[in-house]
Amino acid sequence: MARCLVTGATGYIGGRLVPELLVAGHDVRCMVRSAAKLRDLPWAGRVEVVEADATDPERTFQALRGVEIAYYLIHAMGTADRFVDRDRLAARTFAAAAERAGVRRIVYLGGLTGDLTADPTAHGKLSPHMRSRTEVGEIFLRAGVPAVVLRAAVIIGAGSASFEMLRHLTERLPVMTTPRWVRSPTQPIAVSDVLRYLVAWATVPGTVNRGFDIGGPDVLSYAGMMHGYASVAGLPPRVIIPVPVLTPKLSSHWVGLVTPVPAGIARPLVESVRNAAVCHEHDIARYVPDPDDGLIGFRQAVSMALMKIKEADVATRWSSASTPGAPSDPLPTDPGWAGGTLYIDRRSSPVDASPEALWRVIEAIGGENGWYSLPVAWRLRGLLDRLAGGVGLRRGRRDPDRLRVGDSVDFWRVEELLPGRLLRLRAEMRLPGLAWLEMGVDVAHGRTFYTQRAIFHPRGLLGHLYWWAISPFHGLIFGRIPVNIARAAARSPMTTGRIRG
């Protein structure tokens, strides 16, 4: 068995790869920028966690010491001027550190671009995201450590961004006008097959240094995938009318409005299927043989994903990783913080229920349970956020009742969770500053109290203007939450009632 390092363990693939490696008997070390993000995961106690940024040579080297197989699952998102240079620097730093640490193999999951050698102009036609992923793969293949670069197109699995985009477009639009890219051929692959390949390379003997195309048995256009999804999901046939005027940028905003996937993530997904993404070889079978019953087909992969969603058994979601452009700064300490203005709106309310009943309501906030104040105002704020390219309210929750650090809750992310005591959410909507919402349980003189803080750190003059512009509405929004949460806890200590305020 091998000693493995997994980067990107807080993401969709990394969060699923770690338990698969553990089941296979490997020792696993996770390299993350913040160890707190793994704290509440069910497998956290079975792995070693080290904090390091892939652009930091020394800390990355320390993370790689004693490792045999290093999985590189880091993909930056955002605009080209923000991620291309960082991707390049991180890959070069990681490769150099791996060579210095004596790592036996690097395994990288990149994007399927087709055969770039057959068309000299093909590389220039790739999107910035796909060019960057291709460059990262080339950096590893030229490095001093043997590397296996797996190239996949659309990954079909419950909770993946690609699948959520496909699912919501198909379910919400029985008739749609679509850009020409829906006719481009692609070769989707089931997430379970991707994980099978990744795990296998921890034990494949010998020295292998090359890339492999990986895909399922079906070649489909995106329109074909929508038709296939509709059939598996029991929906009427979809009417798809291609039009030539929708650019990837416009398409990503359109996807951002229709699906839970924000424009910042939708754009690289759209750009990745704009060109043909079909496997030109299946050489990987020489090293990792196909299962006896073959690779999972598209329809079976969709059926498996829908079953996971129905059973609420979605281990990771696309929103497990931070959203592009979302703040990652921790909450500044106060009152001793010297970083500038920190606006705080404090609220408290007595609750005629046990602390346990109150905590159940707090932990189940968001998603289908709502926010206990003016649903119209929350929906409007979510819509405005999506129009600005943000995540809006459509991400919902991973689990309807339980949270863990790192979970997304609509346009918030769980930054801290002290069971029975405190829930701190960090805002990931578009704002001229940083914002948090804290909800807590307090007991004093034998009584239960709900406590709440809305915290805002403005960025520039616009941030200050924003806070004072919305101040008149604080009573309507933040003021209603304590009252309605207290009512919900008092009405039913065993359930989380929804109050529309």
Short mmCIF file of C-alpha atoms in Angstrom, two decimals:
data_model
loop_
_atom_site.label_atom_id
_atom_site.label_comp_id
_atom_site.label_asym_id
_atom_site.label_seq_id
_atom_site.Cartn_x
_atom_site.Cartn_y
_atom_site.Cartn_z
CA MET A 1 0.00 0.00 0.00
CA ALA A 2 1.17 3.53 -0.73
CA ARG A 3 1.59 6.74 1.20
CA CYS A 4 -0.56 9.23 -0.72
CA LEU A 5 -0.90 13.00 -0.64
CA VAL A 6 -4.17 14.51 -1.86
CA THR A 7 -4.45 18.18 -2.73
CA GLY A 8 -7.89 19.66 -3.36
CA ALA A 9 -9.40 17.46 -0.66
CA THR A 10 -12.08 20.10 0.01
CA GLY A 11 -13.26 19.92 -3.60
CA TYR A 12 -15.69 17.67 -5.45
CA ILE A 13 -13.25 15.01 -6.69
CA GLY A 14 -10.71 15.28 -3.87
CA GLY A 15 -13.39 14.92 -1.21
CA ARG A 16 -14.47 11.64 -2.81
CA LEU A 17 -11.00 10.35 -3.61
CA VAL A 18 -9.76 10.43 0.00
CA PRO A 19 -12.28 7.88 1.37
CA GLU A 20 -11.75 5.67 -1.70
CA LEU A 21 -8.01 5.60 -1.04
CA LEU A 22 -8.65 4.77 2.60
CA VAL A 23 -10.96 1.89 1.65
CA ALA A 24 -8.20 0.58 -0.64
CA GLY A 25 -5.86 0.49 2.35
CA HIS A 26 -3.61 3.45 1.54
CA ASP A 27 -2.24 5.97 4.03
CA VAL A 28 -3.52 9.43 3.18
CA ARG A 29 -2.21 12.89 3.92
CA CYS A 30 -4.30 15.90 2.83
CA MET A 31 -2.69 19.21 1.89
CA VAL A 32 -5.06 22.13 2.39
CA ARG A 33 -4.73 25.83 3.00
CA SER A 34 -7.03 25.62 6.01
CA ALA A 35 -7.22 22.45 8.10
CA ALA A 36 -10.53 23.63 9.59
CA LYS A 37 -12.28 22.91 6.29
CA LEU A 38 -11.71 19.17 6.79
CA ARG A 39 -12.52 19.11 10.49
CA ASP A 40 -16.10 17.85 10.28
CA LEU A 41 -15.71 15.37 7.41
CA PRO A 42 -16.48 11.77 8.41
CA TRP A 43 -13.00 10.55 7.41
CA ALA A 44 -11.05 13.45 8.94
CA GLY A 45 -9.80 11.37 11.89
CA ARG A 46 -8.27 8.77 9.57
CA VAL A 47 -5.98 11.09 7.61
CA GLU A 48 -3.06 13.36 8.33
CA VAL A 49 -3.78 16.99 7.53
CA VAL A 50 -1.08 19.54 6.70
CA GLU A 51 -1.58 23.20 5.87
CA ALA A 52 0.25 24.52 2.82
CA ASP A 53 -0.32 26.61 -0.28
CA ALA A 54 0.92 24.99 -3.49
CA THR A 55 2.75 28.22 -4.37
CA ASP A 56 4.85 28.02 -1.17
CA PRO A 57 7.97 25.92 -1.98
CA GLU A 58 9.08 25.07 1.55
CA ARG A 59 5.67 24.25 3.03
CA THR A 60 4.77 22.21 -0.06
CA PHE A 61 8.04 20.28 0.29
CA GLN A 62 7.29 19.55 3.94
CA ALA A 63 3.82 18.32 2.97
CA LEU A 64 5.33 15.97 0.36
CA ARG A 65 8.07 14.47 2.54
CA GLY A 66 7.64 10.72 2.87
CA VAL A 67 4.93 10.61 0.16
CA GLU A 68 5.01 8.09 -2.70
CA ILE A 69 1.97 9.15 -4.76
CA ALA A 70 0.90 12.81 -4.99
CA TYR A 71 -2.54 13.65 -6.36
CA TYR A 72 -2.75 17.16 -7.79
CA LEU A 73 -6.43 18.15 -7.94
CA ILE A 74 -6.07 21.93 -7.79
CA HIS A 75 -7.88 24.01 -10.40
CA ALA A 76 -8.11 27.77 -10.11
CA MET A 77 -11.22 29.53 -11.41
CA GLY A 78 -11.95 33.12 -12.36
CA THR A 79 -10.78 35.49 -15.05
CA ALA A 80 -7.64 34.71 -17.05
CA ASP A 81 -5.48 37.43 -15.51
CA ARG A 82 -6.17 35.96 -12.07
CA PHE A 83 -5.64 32.23 -12.50
CA VAL A 84 -3.31 31.39 -15.39
CA ASP A 85 -0.14 32.71 -13.75
CA ARG A 86 -1.13 31.23 -10.39
CA ASP A 87 -1.86 27.83 -11.94
CA ARG A 88 1.53 27.86 -13.65
CA LEU A 89 3.39 28.90 -10.49
CA ALA A 90 1.58 26.36 -8.31
CA ALA A 91 2.26 23.49 -10.73
CA ARG A 92 5.96 24.34 -11.08
CA THR A 93 6.34 24.75 -7.32
CA PHE A 94 4.57 21.47 -6.62
CA ALA A 95 6.59 19.57 -9.24
CA ALA A 96 9.90 20.89 -7.88
CA ALA A 97 8.92 20.10 -4.31
CA ALA A 98 7.83 16.59 -5.31
CA GLU A 99 11.18 15.92 -6.97
CA ARG A 100 13.05 17.23 -3.94
CA ALA A 101 10.94 15.05 -1.62
CA GLY A 102 11.52 11.90 -3.68
CA VAL A 103 7.89 11.37 -4.69
CA ARG A 104 7.48 8.34 -6.96
CA ARG A 105 4.51 9.56 -9.05
CA ILE A 106 2.31 12.63 -9.56
CA VAL A 107 -1.27 12.02 -10.67
CA TYR A 108 -3.09 15.01 -12.21
CA LEU A 109 -6.70 15.23 -13.35
CA GLY A 110 -7.04 17.69 -16.22
CA GLY A 111 -9.45 18.39 -19.06
CA LEU A 112 -10.04 16.46 -22.27
CA THR A 113 -9.12 18.61 -25.26
CA GLY A 114 -9.01 16.09 -28.09
CA ASP A 115 -5.93 15.43 -30.23
CA LEU A 116 -3.96 18.70 -30.23
CA THR A 117 -1.21 17.19 -32.39
CA ALA A 118 -3.54 16.58 -35.34
CA ASP A 119 -4.40 20.28 -35.74
CA PRO A 120 -1.58 22.84 -35.29
CA THR A 121 -4.13 25.58 -34.59
CA ALA A 122 -6.14 23.53 -32.05
CA HIS A 123 -4.25 24.77 -29.01
CA GLY A 124 -5.04 28.38 -29.87
CA LYS A 125 -8.75 27.55 -30.07
CA LEU A 126 -8.88 26.34 -26.49
CA SER A 127 -10.40 28.51 -23.77
CA PRO A 128 -8.03 30.10 -21.23
CA HIS A 129 -9.15 27.54 -18.64
CA MET A 130 -8.50 24.57 -20.91
CA ARG A 131 -5.17 25.99 -22.08
CA SER A 132 -4.16 26.43 -18.46
CA ARG A 133 -5.11 22.86 -17.55
CA THR A 134 -3.21 21.59 -20.59
CA GLU A 135 -0.17 23.64 -19.57
CA VAL A 136 -0.30 22.27 -16.01
CA GLY A 137 -0.31 18.74 -17.39
CA GLU A 138 2.67 19.54 -19.61
CA ILE A 139 4.57 21.02 -16.64
CA PHE A 140 4.17 17.75 -14.73
CA LEU A 141 5.14 15.61 -17.73
CA ARG A 142 8.36 17.63 -18.15
CA ALA A 143 9.16 17.57 -14.43
CA GLY A 144 11.67 15.35 -12.66
CA VAL A 145 8.96 13.09 -11.22
CA PRO A 146 7.04 10.61 -13.43
CA ALA A 147 3.53 11.92 -13.92
CA VAL A 148 0.21 10.47 -15.02
CA VAL A 149 -2.09 13.08 -16.53
CA LEU A 150 -5.72 11.96 -16.82
CA ARG A 151 -7.81 14.01 -19.24
CA ALA A 152 -11.59 13.92 -18.70
CA ALA A 153 -14.47 15.77 -20.33
CA VAL A 154 -17.87 16.10 -18.63
CA ILE A 155 -17.96 14.21 -15.31
CA ILE A 156 -21.38 12.78 -14.48
CA GLY A 157 -22.06 12.38 -10.79
CA ALA A 158 -24.44 13.67 -8.14
CA GLY A 159 -23.33 17.12 -7.09
CA SER A 160 -20.75 17.78 -9.82
CA ALA A 161 -20.96 21.20 -11.46
CA SER A 162 -21.22 19.62 -14.90
CA PHE A 163 -24.09 17.38 -13.83
CA GLU A 164 -25.94 20.13 -11.95
CA MET A 165 -25.72 22.38 -15.00
CA LEU A 166 -27.05 19.60 -17.23
CA ARG A 167 -29.77 18.60 -14.77
CA HIS A 168 -31.20 22.05 -14.15
CA LEU A 169 -31.06 23.18 -17.78
CA THR A 170 -32.97 20.07 -18.82
CA GLU A 171 -35.51 20.10 -16.00
CA ARG A 172 -36.30 23.81 -16.08
CA LEU A 173 -36.39 24.42 -19.84
CA PRO A 174 -38.68 22.10 -21.81
CA VAL A 175 -38.11 24.39 -24.80
CA MET A 176 -34.79 26.19 -25.13
CA THR A 177 -32.83 28.21 -27.61
CA THR A 178 -29.22 27.18 -27.26
CA PRO A 179 -25.82 28.23 -28.60
CA ARG A 180 -24.03 26.17 -31.23
CA TRP A 181 -21.78 24.49 -28.68
CA VAL A 182 -24.61 22.13 -27.70
CA ARG A 183 -23.84 20.27 -30.97
CA SER A 184 -20.16 19.69 -30.17
CA PRO A 185 -19.34 16.01 -29.50
CA THR A 186 -18.13 15.09 -26.03
CA GLN A 187 -17.40 11.85 -24.19
CA PRO A 188 -18.81 12.04 -20.65
CA ILE A 189 -17.51 9.81 -17.88
CA ALA A 190 -19.10 8.63 -14.65
CA VAL A 191 -17.49 9.99 -11.50
CA SER A 192 -17.10 6.44 -10.16
CA ASP A 193 -14.94 5.55 -13.19
CA VAL A 194 -12.83 8.68 -12.65
CA LEU A 195 -12.26 7.67 -9.03
CA ARG A 196 -11.45 4.08 -10.05
CA TYR A 197 -8.72 5.36 -12.37
CA LEU A 198 -7.32 7.73 -9.76
CA VAL A 199 -7.16 5.11 -7.03
CA ALA A 200 -5.61 2.53 -9.36
CA TRP A 201 -2.58 4.70 -10.08
CA ALA A 202 -1.51 4.43 -6.45
CA THR A 203 -0.45 0.83 -7.12
CA VAL A 204 0.32 0.55 -10.85
CA PRO A 205 3.93 -0.71 -11.00
CA GLY A 206 6.74 0.70 -13.09
CA THR A 207 7.57 4.17 -14.33
CA VAL A 208 4.89 5.78 -16.46
CA ASN A 209 5.15 9.36 -17.67
CA ARG A 210 2.38 10.28 -20.07
CA GLY A 211 -1.17 11.52 -20.47
CA PHE A 212 -4.28 9.40 -20.95
CA ASP A 213 -7.69 10.28 -22.36
CA ILE A 214 -10.43 8.89 -20.12
CA GLY A 215 -14.10 8.78 -21.04
CA GLY A 216 -17.17 6.59 -20.89
CA PRO A 217 -18.43 4.38 -23.73
CA ASP A 218 -20.78 7.01 -25.21
CA VAL A 219 -20.00 9.96 -27.48
CA LEU A 220 -22.79 12.53 -27.34
CA SER A 221 -23.41 16.17 -28.08
CA TYR A 222 -24.50 18.33 -25.16
CA ALA A 223 -27.96 18.36 -26.76
CA GLY A 224 -27.81 14.57 -26.83
CA MET A 225 -26.97 14.55 -23.13
CA MET A 226 -29.96 16.78 -22.38
CA HIS A 227 -32.24 14.46 -24.36
CA GLY A 228 -30.70 11.46 -22.59
CA TYR A 229 -31.12 13.04 -19.17
CA ALA A 230 -34.78 13.86 -19.90
CA SER A 231 -35.42 10.25 -20.88
CA VAL A 232 -33.77 8.78 -17.76
CA ALA A 233 -35.50 11.32 -15.48
CA GLY A 234 -38.92 10.55 -17.01
CA LEU A 235 -39.36 14.02 -18.51
CA PRO A 236 -41.07 14.78 -21.83
CA PRO A 237 -38.71 15.18 -24.80
CA ARG A 238 -36.95 18.56 -24.81
CA VAL A 239 -37.14 20.93 -27.77
CA ILE A 240 -33.70 22.39 -28.46
CA ILE A 241 -33.27 25.21 -30.98
CA PRO A 242 -29.64 26.18 -31.63
CA VAL A 243 -28.89 29.86 -32.34
CA PRO A 244 -25.52 31.31 -33.40
CA VAL A 245 -25.48 34.48 -31.31
CA LEU A 246 -24.81 33.19 -27.80
CA THR A 247 -21.11 33.53 -26.97
CA PRO A 248 -19.60 31.52 -24.08
CA LYS A 249 -19.73 34.65 -21.94
CA LEU A 250 -23.42 35.24 -22.65
CA SER A 251 -24.10 31.51 -22.30
CA SER A 252 -22.47 31.42 -18.86
CA HIS A 253 -24.69 34.27 -17.62
CA TRP A 254 -27.71 32.49 -19.05
CA VAL A 255 -26.66 29.26 -17.29
CA GLY A 256 -26.06 31.26 -14.09
CA LEU A 257 -29.64 32.52 -14.12
CA VAL A 258 -31.28 29.18 -14.92
CA THR A 259 -29.18 26.78 -12.83
CA PRO A 260 -27.56 26.87 -9.37
CA VAL A 261 -24.11 27.05 -11.02
CA PRO A 262 -22.90 30.69 -10.97
CA ALA A 263 -21.52 32.33 -14.10
CA GLY A 264 -17.96 32.22 -12.77
CA ILE A 265 -18.05 28.41 -12.74
CA ALA A 266 -20.42 27.99 -15.70
CA ARG A 267 -18.12 29.80 -18.12
CA PRO A 268 -15.20 27.34 -17.97
CA LEU A 269 -17.72 24.49 -18.19
CA VAL A 270 -19.31 26.03 -21.28
CA GLU A 271 -15.92 26.72 -22.82
CA SER A 272 -14.81 23.14 -22.16
CA VAL A 273 -17.66 21.71 -24.29
CA ARG A 274 -17.46 24.39 -26.99
CA ASN A 275 -14.90 22.30 -28.86
CA ALA A 276 -14.98 18.57 -29.47
CA ALA A 277 -13.85 16.62 -26.38
CA VAL A 278 -13.59 13.01 -27.52
CA CYS A 279 -11.01 10.41 -26.48
CA HIS A 280 -8.43 9.65 -29.18
CA GLU A 281 -6.97 6.66 -27.38
CA HIS A 282 -7.80 4.20 -24.65
CA ASP A 283 -4.26 3.22 -23.73
CA ILE A 284 -5.03 3.49 -20.04
CA ALA A 285 -6.65 0.03 -20.26
CA ARG A 286 -3.14 -1.47 -20.57
CA TYR A 287 -2.41 -0.27 -17.05
CA VAL A 288 -5.90 -0.11 -15.50
CA PRO A 289 -8.08 -2.72 -17.22
CA ASP A 290 -11.75 -1.99 -17.82
CA PRO A 291 -14.20 -3.65 -15.41
CA ASP A 292 -15.60 -6.99 -16.53
CA ASP A 293 -18.97 -5.36 -17.21
CA GLY A 294 -17.39 -2.39 -18.99
CA LEU A 295 -17.25 1.32 -18.29
CA ILE A 296 -20.42 3.02 -17.06
CA GLY A 297 -22.54 4.45 -19.85
CA PHE A 298 -24.09 7.91 -19.83
CA ARG A 299 -27.64 6.82 -19.01
CA GLN A 300 -26.52 4.53 -16.22
CA ALA A 301 -24.35 7.32 -14.79
CA VAL A 302 -27.33 9.70 -14.82
CA SER A 303 -29.54 7.07 -13.17
CA MET A 304 -26.94 6.48 -10.44
CA ALA A 305 -26.59 10.23 -9.84
CA LEU A 306 -30.34 10.74 -9.58
CA MET A 307 -30.61 7.86 -7.12
CA LYS A 308 -27.93 9.46 -4.93
CA ILE A 309 -29.81 12.75 -5.00
CA LYS A 310 -33.12 11.03 -4.17
CA GLU A 311 -31.51 9.25 -1.22
CA ALA A 312 -29.77 12.46 -0.08
CA ASP A 313 -26.49 10.57 -0.34
CA VAL A 314 -24.35 13.22 -2.03
CA ALA A 315 -20.89 13.03 -0.46
CA THR A 316 -19.51 16.18 -2.10
CA ARG A 317 -20.94 18.92 -4.30
CA TRP A 318 -19.46 21.42 -6.72
CA SER A 319 -20.06 24.03 -4.01
CA SER A 320 -17.79 22.09 -1.63
CA ALA A 321 -14.95 24.16 -3.03
CA SER A 322 -14.90 27.93 -2.68
CA THR A 323 -16.76 29.87 -5.34
CA PRO A 324 -14.64 32.03 -7.69
CA GLY A 325 -14.35 35.54 -6.36
CA ALA A 326 -15.78 34.61 -2.97
CA PRO A 327 -13.95 36.02 0.05
CA SER A 328 -11.87 33.66 2.13
CA ASP A 329 -10.71 36.07 4.84
CA PRO A 330 -11.41 34.86 8.39
CA LEU A 331 -13.58 36.96 10.66
CA PRO A 332 -11.47 39.73 12.18
CA THR A 333 -11.30 39.59 15.95
CA ASP A 334 -13.04 42.41 17.71
CA PRO A 335 -13.03 44.74 19.57
CA GLY A 336 -9.24 44.65 19.44
CA TRP A 337 -9.07 44.50 15.65
CA ALA A 338 -7.06 47.29 14.04
CA GLY A 339 -7.85 46.60 10.40
CA GLY A 340 -10.44 49.33 9.94
CA THR A 341 -14.17 49.77 10.40
CA LEU A 342 -16.21 46.78 11.43
CA TYR A 343 -19.99 47.29 11.45
CA ILE A 344 -21.93 44.98 13.77
CA ASP A 345 -25.68 44.50 14.17
CA ARG A 346 -26.42 42.58 17.41
CA ARG A 347 -29.72 40.91 18.26
CA SER A 348 -30.95 38.61 21.02
CA SER A 349 -34.24 36.97 21.90
CA PRO A 350 -35.45 34.70 24.74
CA VAL A 351 -36.72 31.32 23.59
CA ASP A 352 -39.38 29.19 25.27
CA ALA A 353 -37.66 25.96 24.29
CA SER A 354 -34.67 23.88 25.24
CA PRO A 355 -31.20 24.82 23.95
CA GLU A 356 -31.27 21.58 21.92
CA ALA A 357 -34.51 22.53 20.18
CA LEU A 358 -33.16 26.00 19.37
CA TRP A 359 -29.94 24.55 17.98
CA ARG A 360 -31.86 22.20 15.67
CA VAL A 361 -33.59 25.22 14.14
CA ILE A 362 -30.33 27.15 13.75
CA GLU A 363 -28.45 24.25 12.17
CA ALA A 364 -31.24 23.66 9.65
CA ILE A 365 -31.43 27.28 8.45
CA GLY A 366 -31.37 28.07 4.76
CA GLY A 367 -32.24 25.89 1.80
CA GLU A 368 -35.82 24.65 1.95
CA ASN A 369 -36.24 25.98 5.50
CA GLY A 370 -35.58 29.57 4.46
CA TRP A 371 -34.17 32.41 6.51
CA TYR A 372 -37.05 33.21 8.87
CA SER A 373 -37.59 36.74 7.59
CA LEU A 374 -39.14 38.32 4.52
CA PRO A 375 -38.69 35.54 1.93
CA VAL A 376 -39.35 38.04 -0.87
CA ALA A 377 -36.41 40.17 0.26
CA TRP A 378 -34.08 37.15 0.41
CA ARG A 379 -35.20 35.96 -3.05
CA LEU A 380 -34.68 39.45 -4.45
CA ARG A 381 -31.19 39.62 -2.94
CA GLY A 382 -30.44 36.21 -4.43
CA LEU A 383 -31.66 37.29 -7.85
CA LEU A 384 -29.59 40.48 -7.76
CA ASP A 385 -26.56 38.43 -6.81
CA ARG A 386 -27.04 36.09 -9.76
CA LEU A 387 -27.47 39.03 -12.13
CA ALA A 388 -24.10 40.26 -10.86
CA GLY A 389 -22.54 36.86 -11.56
CA GLY A 390 -22.77 35.57 -7.99
CA VAL A 391 -24.07 32.30 -6.58
CA GLY A 392 -27.51 33.49 -5.47
CA LEU A 393 -29.71 31.26 -3.30
CA ARG A 394 -29.85 28.20 -5.54
CA ARG A 395 -26.98 26.26 -4.02
CA GLY A 396 -29.20 25.23 -1.14
CA ARG A 397 -27.71 22.82 1.40
CA ARG A 398 -25.81 19.55 1.23
CA ASP A 399 -27.97 18.08 4.03
CA PRO A 400 -31.36 19.42 5.16
CA ASP A 401 -30.63 19.06 8.88
CA ARG A 402 -26.88 18.84 9.54
CA LEU A 403 -24.01 21.17 8.72
CA ARG A 404 -20.24 20.90 8.78
CA VAL A 405 -17.47 23.45 8.38
CA GLY A 406 -17.03 24.27 4.69
CA ASP A 407 -20.63 23.53 3.68
CA SER A 408 -22.38 26.02 1.44
CA VAL A 409 -25.77 27.31 2.57
CA ASP A 410 -27.35 29.32 -0.25
CA PHE A 411 -25.02 32.31 -0.67
CA TRP A 412 -23.23 31.67 2.62
CA ARG A 413 -20.51 29.21 3.67
CA VAL A 414 -20.06 27.65 7.10
CA GLU A 415 -16.90 29.14 8.56
CA GLU A 416 -17.31 27.90 12.14
CA LEU A 417 -19.57 25.38 13.79
CA LEU A 418 -19.60 24.68 17.51
CA PRO A 419 -22.45 22.15 17.94
CA GLY A 420 -25.13 23.39 20.27
CA ARG A 421 -23.46 26.79 20.63
CA LEU A 422 -22.47 28.74 17.51
CA LEU A 423 -22.92 28.81 13.73
CA ARG A 424 -20.89 31.37 11.78
CA LEU A 425 -21.64 31.88 8.10
CA ARG A 426 -19.40 33.83 5.74
CA ALA A 427 -21.14 35.63 2.86
CA GLU A 428 -20.25 34.58 -0.68
CA MET A 429 -22.64 36.92 -2.46
CA ARG A 430 -21.25 39.89 -4.39
CA LEU A 431 -20.57 42.65 -1.85
CA PRO A 432 -18.34 45.73 -1.53
CA GLY A 433 -16.72 44.15 1.51
CA LEU A 434 -16.75 41.05 3.71
CA ALA A 435 -19.77 39.89 5.70
CA TRP A 436 -20.64 37.26 8.29
CA LEU A 437 -23.78 36.13 10.07
CA GLU A 438 -23.43 34.50 13.50
CA MET A 439 -26.25 32.61 15.23
CA GLY A 440 -25.82 31.17 18.68
CA VAL A 441 -27.42 29.54 21.70
CA ASP A 442 -26.93 31.00 25.16
CA VAL A 443 -28.27 29.93 28.55
CA ALA A 444 -28.56 32.43 31.40
CA HIS A 445 -30.49 32.22 34.67
CA GLY A 446 -32.14 29.00 33.53
CA ARG A 447 -33.47 30.51 30.28
CA THR A 448 -32.56 29.84 26.66
CA PHE A 449 -31.54 32.79 24.48
CA TYR A 450 -30.95 33.11 20.75
CA THR A 451 -28.05 35.45 19.91
CA GLN A 452 -27.19 36.92 16.53
CA ARG A 453 -24.52 39.14 15.00
CA ALA A 454 -24.44 40.49 11.44
CA ILE A 455 -20.90 41.70 10.76
CA PHE A 456 -19.65 43.74 7.82
CA HIS A 457 -16.14 44.87 6.93
CA PRO A 458 -16.55 47.50 4.17
CA ARG A 459 -14.19 47.77 1.23
CA GLY A 460 -13.63 51.40 0.31
CA LEU A 461 -16.19 54.18 0.19
CA LEU A 462 -18.66 52.00 -1.69
CA GLY A 463 -18.64 49.53 1.19
CA HIS A 464 -19.51 52.20 3.73
CA LEU A 465 -22.28 53.55 1.48
CA TYR A 466 -23.65 50.04 1.05
CA TRP A 467 -23.90 49.45 4.80
CA TRP A 468 -25.67 52.72 5.49
CA ALA A 469 -27.96 52.28 2.49
CA ILE A 470 -29.28 48.97 3.81
CA SER A 471 -29.32 50.02 7.49
CA PRO A 472 -33.02 51.04 7.37
CA PHE A 473 -33.87 47.47 6.38
CA HIS A 474 -31.90 45.79 9.16
CA GLY A 475 -34.90 45.77 11.47
CA LEU A 476 -37.07 44.15 8.81
CA ILE A 477 -34.50 41.50 7.88
CA PHE A 478 -32.14 40.85 10.79
CA GLY A 479 -34.73 41.91 13.37
CA ARG A 480 -37.27 39.31 12.27
CA ILE A 481 -34.85 36.39 12.32
CA PRO A 482 -34.52 36.12 16.15
CA VAL A 483 -38.26 36.38 16.70
CA ASN A 484 -39.18 33.80 14.08
CA ILE A 485 -36.41 31.38 15.01
CA ALA A 486 -37.58 31.57 18.63
CA ARG A 487 -41.14 30.80 17.52
CA ALA A 488 -39.99 27.86 15.41
CA ALA A 489 -38.03 26.37 18.29
CA ALA A 490 -40.92 26.85 20.72
CA ARG A 491 -43.55 25.37 18.42
CA SER A 492 -41.84 22.07 17.80
CA PRO A 493 -38.67 21.02 19.57
CA MET A 494 -38.31 17.99 17.30
CA THR A 495 -38.64 19.69 13.90
CA THR A 496 -37.54 22.84 12.13
CA GLY A 497 -40.68 24.69 11.21
CA ARG A 498 -40.63 27.28 8.50
CA ILE A 499 -42.01 30.71 9.30
CA ARG A 500 -42.56 33.07 6.44
CA GLY A 501 -42.45 36.23 8.53
#
